[in-house]
Amino acid sequence: MNNTPRFKIHIYSPKSGHNDLYSFTKTKAGWKFENYRCKGEVDKGGNPLFYKTLNAESISNPDYLASCISEVWEQAETLDEKQIQHIFDELSRMNL
């Protein structure tokens, strides 16, 4: 992944009443995470910043979400951008 694409996930926020955009860009050690509230480096599973942000928005998430995001990171070298974005789209539909 040479041009470091940004993958997007939309999650409904009870606080704002609409879907918020979260983005992940793969790095050597994890992800660069960003949303309207904050941005920074997170580990392969999105810890800790992604989950702190979800918590601040009153969004509950399944225990396995971090392992799903970590698995995407692990497979990123063998999947193309469309396949990776499709996985994030599926996570968006989980109604966290």
mmCIF file of C-alpha atoms in Angstrom:
data_model
loop_
_atom_site.group_PDB
_atom_site.id
_atom_site.type_symbol
_atom_site.label_atom_id
_atom_site.label_comp_id
_atom_site.label_asym_id
_atom_site.label_seq_id
_atom_site.Cartn_x
_atom_site.Cartn_y
_atom_site.Cartn_z
ATOM 1 C CA MET A 1 0.000 0.000 0.000
ATOM 2 C CA ASN A 2 2.215 2.751 -1.263
ATOM 3 C CA ASN A 3 -0.132 5.730 -1.502
ATOM 4 C CA THR A 4 -1.683 5.158 1.943
ATOM 5 C CA PRO A 5 -5.411 5.305 1.227
ATOM 6 C CA ARG A 6 -7.826 6.494 3.881
ATOM 7 C CA PHE A 7 -10.608 4.110 4.826
ATOM 8 C CA LYS A 8 -13.878 5.460 6.142
ATOM 9 C CA ILE A 9 -16.443 4.153 8.568
ATOM 10 C CA HIS A 10 -19.734 5.898 9.367
ATOM 11 C CA ILE A 11 -21.204 5.320 12.818
ATOM 12 C CA TYR A 12 -24.479 6.656 14.178
ATOM 13 C CA SER A 13 -23.997 8.970 17.159
ATOM 14 C CA PRO A 14 -26.858 9.249 19.651
ATOM 15 C CA LYS A 15 -25.383 12.582 20.800
ATOM 16 C CA SER A 16 -25.455 14.259 17.394
ATOM 17 C CA GLY A 17 -28.376 12.292 15.960
ATOM 18 C CA HIS A 18 -26.583 11.444 12.707
ATOM 19 C CA ASN A 19 -23.785 9.305 11.302
ATOM 20 C CA ASP A 20 -20.302 10.554 12.122
ATOM 21 C CA LEU A 21 -17.338 9.875 9.850
ATOM 22 C CA TYR A 22 -14.256 8.131 11.212
ATOM 23 C CA SER A 23 -11.229 7.451 9.044
ATOM 24 C CA PHE A 24 -8.277 5.096 9.279
ATOM 25 C CA THR A 25 -5.019 5.239 7.332
ATOM 26 C CA LYS A 26 -2.696 2.257 7.693
ATOM 27 C CA THR A 27 0.724 2.939 9.219
ATOM 28 C CA LYS A 28 3.620 0.604 9.976
ATOM 29 C CA ALA A 29 2.527 0.112 13.590
ATOM 30 C CA GLY A 30 -1.252 0.595 13.400
ATOM 31 C CA TRP A 31 -3.539 3.285 12.037
ATOM 32 C CA LYS A 32 -3.707 7.035 11.807
ATOM 33 C CA PHE A 33 -7.196 7.710 13.147
ATOM 34 C CA GLU A 34 -9.251 10.848 12.507
ATOM 35 C CA ASN A 35 -12.737 12.248 12.997
ATOM 36 C CA TYR A 36 -14.223 15.693 13.579
ATOM 37 C CA ARG A 37 -13.371 15.472 17.284
ATOM 38 C CA CYS A 38 -9.722 14.368 17.228
ATOM 39 C CA LYS A 39 -6.946 12.626 15.349
ATOM 40 C CA GLY A 40 -3.881 10.621 16.227
ATOM 41 C CA GLU A 41 -2.064 7.320 16.089
ATOM 42 C CA VAL A 42 -3.823 4.176 17.301
ATOM 43 C CA ASP A 43 -2.770 0.548 17.469
ATOM 44 C CA LYS A 44 -3.839 -2.137 14.983
ATOM 45 C CA GLY A 45 -7.204 -2.518 16.723
ATOM 46 C CA GLY A 46 -7.912 1.218 17.027
ATOM 47 C CA ASN A 47 -6.921 1.568 20.691
ATOM 48 C CA PRO A 48 -7.153 3.785 22.561
ATOM 49 C CA LEU A 49 -8.312 6.905 20.705
ATOM 50 C CA PHE A 50 -11.024 5.382 18.496
ATOM 51 C CA TYR A 51 -12.779 3.815 21.485
ATOM 52 C CA LYS A 52 -12.396 6.920 23.638
ATOM 53 C CA THR A 53 -14.095 8.850 20.846
ATOM 54 C CA LEU A 54 -16.915 6.297 20.570
ATOM 55 C CA ASN A 55 -17.393 6.472 24.334
ATOM 56 C CA ALA A 56 -17.507 10.291 24.241
ATOM 57 C CA GLU A 57 -20.281 10.023 21.630
ATOM 58 C CA SER A 58 -22.224 7.505 23.784
ATOM 59 C CA ILE A 59 -21.646 4.792 21.181
ATOM 60 C CA SER A 60 -21.402 1.268 22.511
ATOM 61 C CA ASN A 61 -19.380 -1.195 20.502
ATOM 62 C CA PRO A 62 -19.099 -4.964 20.459
ATOM 63 C CA ASP A 63 -16.096 -6.509 22.201
ATOM 64 C CA TYR A 64 -14.888 -7.995 18.925
ATOM 65 C CA LEU A 65 -14.648 -4.654 17.075
ATOM 66 C CA ALA A 66 -10.964 -4.175 17.971
ATOM 67 C CA SER A 67 -10.125 -7.651 16.698
ATOM 68 C CA CYS A 68 -12.032 -6.959 13.444
ATOM 69 C CA ILE A 69 -10.094 -3.750 12.849
ATOM 70 C CA SER A 70 -6.852 -5.500 13.762
ATOM 71 C CA GLU A 71 -7.634 -8.280 11.276
ATOM 72 C CA VAL A 72 -8.187 -5.682 8.546
ATOM 73 C CA TRP A 73 -4.778 -4.213 9.376
ATOM 74 C CA GLU A 74 -3.187 -7.682 9.175
ATOM 75 C CA GLN A 75 -4.782 -8.408 5.785
ATOM 76 C CA ALA A 76 -4.189 -4.951 4.291
ATOM 77 C CA GLU A 77 -1.154 -6.078 2.321
ATOM 78 C CA THR A 78 -3.075 -8.849 0.564
ATOM 79 C CA LEU A 79 -6.395 -7.065 -0.027
ATOM 80 C CA ASP A 80 -6.977 -4.223 -2.457
ATOM 81 C CA GLU A 81 -8.382 -0.853 -1.394
ATOM 82 C CA LYS A 82 -11.935 -1.685 -2.487
ATOM 83 C CA GLN A 83 -11.929 -4.891 -0.447
ATOM 84 C CA ILE A 84 -10.672 -3.085 2.647
ATOM 85 C CA GLN A 85 -13.216 -0.287 2.268
ATOM 86 C CA HIS A 86 -15.920 -2.943 1.850
ATOM 87 C CA ILE A 87 -14.969 -4.395 5.244
ATOM 88 C CA PHE A 88 -15.194 -0.935 6.828
ATOM 89 C CA ASP A 89 -18.561 -0.467 5.103
ATOM 90 C CA GLU A 90 -19.737 -3.729 6.666
ATOM 91 C CA LEU A 91 -18.589 -2.481 10.067
ATOM 92 C CA SER A 92 -20.591 0.709 9.437
ATOM 93 C CA ARG A 93 -23.715 -1.407 8.942
ATOM 94 C CA MET A 94 -23.263 -3.160 12.288
ATOM 95 C CA ASN A 95 -25.229 -0.395 14.041
ATOM 96 C CA LEU A 96 -22.700 0.032 16.820
#
